[in-house]
Tab-separated table of N, CA and C in Angstrom:
chain	number	residue	atom	x	y	z
A	1	MET	N	90.358	166.488	109.446
A	1	MET	CA	90.640	165.324	110.849
A	1	MET	C	90.722	166.136	111.963
A	2	GLU	N	89.857	165.505	112.966
A	2	GLU	CA	90.297	166.008	114.260
A	2	GLU	C	91.627	165.544	114.829
A	3	PRO	N	92.072	165.864	115.838
A	3	PRO	CA	93.344	165.730	116.382
A	3	PRO	C	92.968	164.118	117.227
A	4	GLU	N	92.198	163.977	117.933
A	4	GLU	CA	91.715	163.116	118.341
A	4	GLU	C	91.629	161.599	117.528
A	5	THR	N	90.907	161.965	116.387
A	5	THR	CA	91.041	160.581	115.510
A	5	THR	C	92.192	160.809	114.867
A	6	ALA	N	93.043	161.338	114.592
A	6	ALA	CA	94.691	161.078	114.091
A	6	ALA	C	95.194	160.618	114.978
A	7	ASP	N	95.229	160.898	116.171
A	7	ASP	CA	96.045	160.314	117.521
A	7	ASP	C	95.643	158.624	117.340
A	8	GLN	N	94.287	158.560	117.267
A	8	GLN	CA	93.553	157.135	117.383
A	8	GLN	C	94.080	156.419	116.239
A	9	LYS	N	94.187	156.902	114.945
A	9	LYS	CA	94.498	156.203	113.978
A	9	LYS	C	96.387	155.977	114.063
A	10	MET	N	96.999	156.873	114.740
A	10	MET	CA	98.146	156.571	114.508
A	10	MET	C	98.642	155.527	115.659
A	11	GLN	N	97.777	155.515	116.746
A	11	GLN	CA	97.914	154.405	117.625
A	11	GLN	C	97.700	153.064	117.033
A	12	ASP	N	96.486	153.094	116.421
A	12	ASP	CA	96.217	151.911	115.868
A	12	ASP	C	97.265	151.428	114.631
A	13	PHE	N	97.874	152.404	114.045
A	13	PHE	CA	98.936	152.002	113.152
A	13	PHE	C	100.344	150.968	113.796
A	14	GLU	N	100.661	151.858	115.068
A	14	GLU	CA	101.636	151.374	115.576
A	14	GLU	C	101.395	150.135	116.436
A	15	MET	N	100.446	149.992	116.621
A	15	MET	CA	99.665	148.655	117.013
A	15	MET	C	99.760	147.117	116.286
A	16	GLN	N	99.608	147.844	114.841
A	16	GLN	CA	99.567	146.619	113.786
A	16	GLN	C	101.075	146.420	113.519
A	17	VAL	N	102.033	147.730	113.510
A	17	VAL	CA	103.421	147.195	113.608
A	17	VAL	C	104.030	146.453	114.147
A	18	ASP	N	103.579	146.621	115.416
A	18	ASP	CA	104.143	145.921	116.592
A	18	ASP	C	103.782	144.427	116.731
A	19	LEU	N	102.590	144.368	116.132
A	19	LEU	CA	102.030	142.933	116.207
A	19	LEU	C	102.672	141.961	114.515
A	20	THR	N	102.803	143.263	113.594
A	20	THR	CA	103.691	142.424	112.700
A	20	THR	C	105.176	141.933	112.701
A	21	GLU	N	105.798	142.829	113.522
A	21	GLU	CA	107.165	142.556	114.016
A	21	GLU	C	107.328	141.231	114.831
A	22	ARG	N	106.194	140.908	115.749
A	22	ARG	CA	106.247	139.895	116.675
A	22	ARG	C	105.943	138.543	115.635
A	23	GLU	N	105.090	138.794	114.956
A	23	GLU	CA	104.628	137.420	113.790
A	23	GLU	C	106.353	137.229	113.100
A	24	GLN	N	107.127	138.275	112.837
A	24	GLN	CA	107.963	138.049	111.876
A	24	GLN	C	109.282	137.456	112.697
A	25	GLN	N	109.123	137.604	114.006
A	25	GLN	CA	110.197	136.955	115.114
A	25	GLN	C	109.847	135.596	115.506
A	26	LYS	N	108.673	135.210	115.314
A	26	LYS	CA	108.128	134.178	116.118
A	26	LYS	C	108.607	132.984	115.351
A	27	PRO	N	108.819	132.957	114.062
A	27	PRO	CA	109.239	131.915	113.192
A	27	PRO	C	110.460	131.484	113.434
A	28	PHE	N	111.210	132.595	113.716
A	28	PHE	CA	112.830	132.645	113.885
A	28	PHE	C	112.831	131.774	115.436
A	29	SER	N	112.524	132.130	116.110
A	29	SER	CA	112.477	131.614	117.615
A	29	SER	C	111.952	130.321	117.580
A	30	GLU	N	110.952	129.811	116.730
A	30	GLU	CA	110.713	128.467	116.708
A	30	GLU	C	111.555	127.528	115.961
A	31	LYS	N	112.002	128.298	114.704
A	31	LYS	CA	113.154	127.543	114.064
A	31	LYS	C	114.488	127.453	114.927
A	32	ALA	N	114.869	128.298	115.755
A	32	ALA	CA	115.884	128.052	116.496
A	32	ALA	C	115.875	126.819	117.587
A	33	VAL	N	114.378	126.656	118.197
A	33	VAL	CA	113.972	125.828	119.354
A	33	VAL	C	114.148	124.515	118.764
A	34	LYS	N	113.484	124.337	117.448
A	34	LYS	CA	113.737	122.940	116.542
A	34	LYS	C	114.943	122.616	116.467
A	35	ARG	N	115.820	123.433	116.269
A	35	ARG	CA	117.350	123.492	115.653
A	35	ARG	C	117.940	123.121	117.000
A	36	ASP	N	117.957	123.295	118.327
A	36	ASP	CA	118.582	123.227	119.649
A	36	ASP	C	117.802	121.959	119.657
A	37	PHE	N	116.581	121.589	119.635
A	37	PHE	CA	115.960	120.131	119.868
A	37	PHE	C	116.768	119.180	119.146
A	38	GLU	N	116.911	119.357	118.011
A	38	GLU	CA	117.457	118.323	117.064
A	38	GLU	C	119.110	118.174	117.439
A	39	MET	N	119.586	119.173	117.535
A	39	MET	CA	121.095	119.137	118.330
A	39	MET	C	121.265	118.369	119.693
A	40	ILE	N	120.195	118.576	120.490
A	40	ILE	CA	120.279	117.625	121.545
A	40	ILE	C	119.991	116.176	121.321
A	41	ILE	N	118.727	115.736	120.521
A	41	ILE	CA	118.590	114.552	120.043
A	41	ILE	C	119.959	113.998	119.712
A	42	ILE	N	120.697	114.516	118.872
A	42	ILE	CA	121.864	113.904	117.777
A	42	ILE	C	122.974	113.915	119.024
A	43	SER	N	123.129	114.645	119.754
A	43	SER	CA	124.281	114.622	120.717
A	43	SER	C	123.637	113.280	121.865
A	44	ASP	N	122.571	113.012	122.178
A	44	ASP	CA	122.232	111.616	123.003
A	44	ASP	C	122.504	110.660	122.134
A	45	LYS	N	122.135	110.390	120.781
A	45	LYS	CA	122.552	109.507	120.077
A	45	LYS	C	124.051	108.976	120.184
A	46	LYS	N	124.741	110.085	119.988
A	46	LYS	CA	126.130	110.189	119.969
A	46	LYS	C	126.568	109.240	121.274
A	47	LYS	N	126.414	109.928	122.518
A	47	LYS	CA	126.308	109.749	123.528
A	47	LYS	C	126.258	107.856	123.961
A	48	LYS	N	124.902	107.492	123.282
A	48	LYS	CA	124.752	106.179	123.420
A	48	LYS	C	125.401	105.469	122.429
A	49	LYS	N	126.046	105.627	121.600
A	49	LYS	CA	126.792	105.065	120.476
A	49	LYS	C	128.044	104.719	121.306
A	50	LYS	N	128.814	105.902	121.905
A	50	LYS	CA	129.823	105.830	122.665
A	50	LYS	C	129.814	104.859	124.012
A	51	LYS	N	128.693	104.839	124.463
A	51	LYS	CA	128.546	103.876	125.518
A	51	LYS	C	128.742	102.657	125.242
A	52	LYS	N	127.853	102.246	123.952
A	52	LYS	CA	127.982	100.987	123.379
A	52	LYS	C	129.140	100.584	123.033
A	53	LYS	N	130.078	101.430	122.611
A	53	LYS	CA	131.259	101.225	121.926
A	53	LYS	C	132.305	100.792	123.337
A	54	LYS	N	132.223	101.371	124.147
A	54	LYS	CA	132.917	101.262	125.534
A	54	LYS	C	132.474	99.893	125.937
A	55	LYS	N	131.308	99.448	126.162
A	55	LYS	CA	130.887	98.258	126.736
A	55	LYS	C	131.267	97.010	126.024
A	56	LYS	N	131.482	97.153	124.372
A	56	LYS	CA	132.145	96.090	123.702
A	56	LYS	C	133.524	95.953	123.796
A	57	LYS	N	134.093	97.265	123.953
A	57	LYS	CA	135.432	97.021	124.195
A	57	LYS	C	136.149	96.209	125.688
A	58	ASN	N	135.059	96.672	126.564
A	58	ASN	CA	135.139	96.199	128.081
A	58	ASN	C	134.720	94.704	127.948
A	59	GLU	N	134.052	94.186	127.322
A	59	GLU	CA	133.628	93.005	127.369
A	59	GLU	C	134.889	91.865	126.842
A	60	LYS	N	135.520	92.480	125.778
A	60	LYS	CA	136.604	91.840	125.127
A	60	LYS	C	137.627	91.189	125.973
């Protein structure tokens, strides 16, 4: 095998490994975003409930 061919194959392999690593990391970041988004929604719902309770208390 010629050195140039070996170098090219090694570069191709390294690129493939990089792409695979990126693909494996992507689902984790998507899961984190989804989890954070759900936490924001939940906290917003809790804030709304607190406001409703405060309004009811003040009306009495």
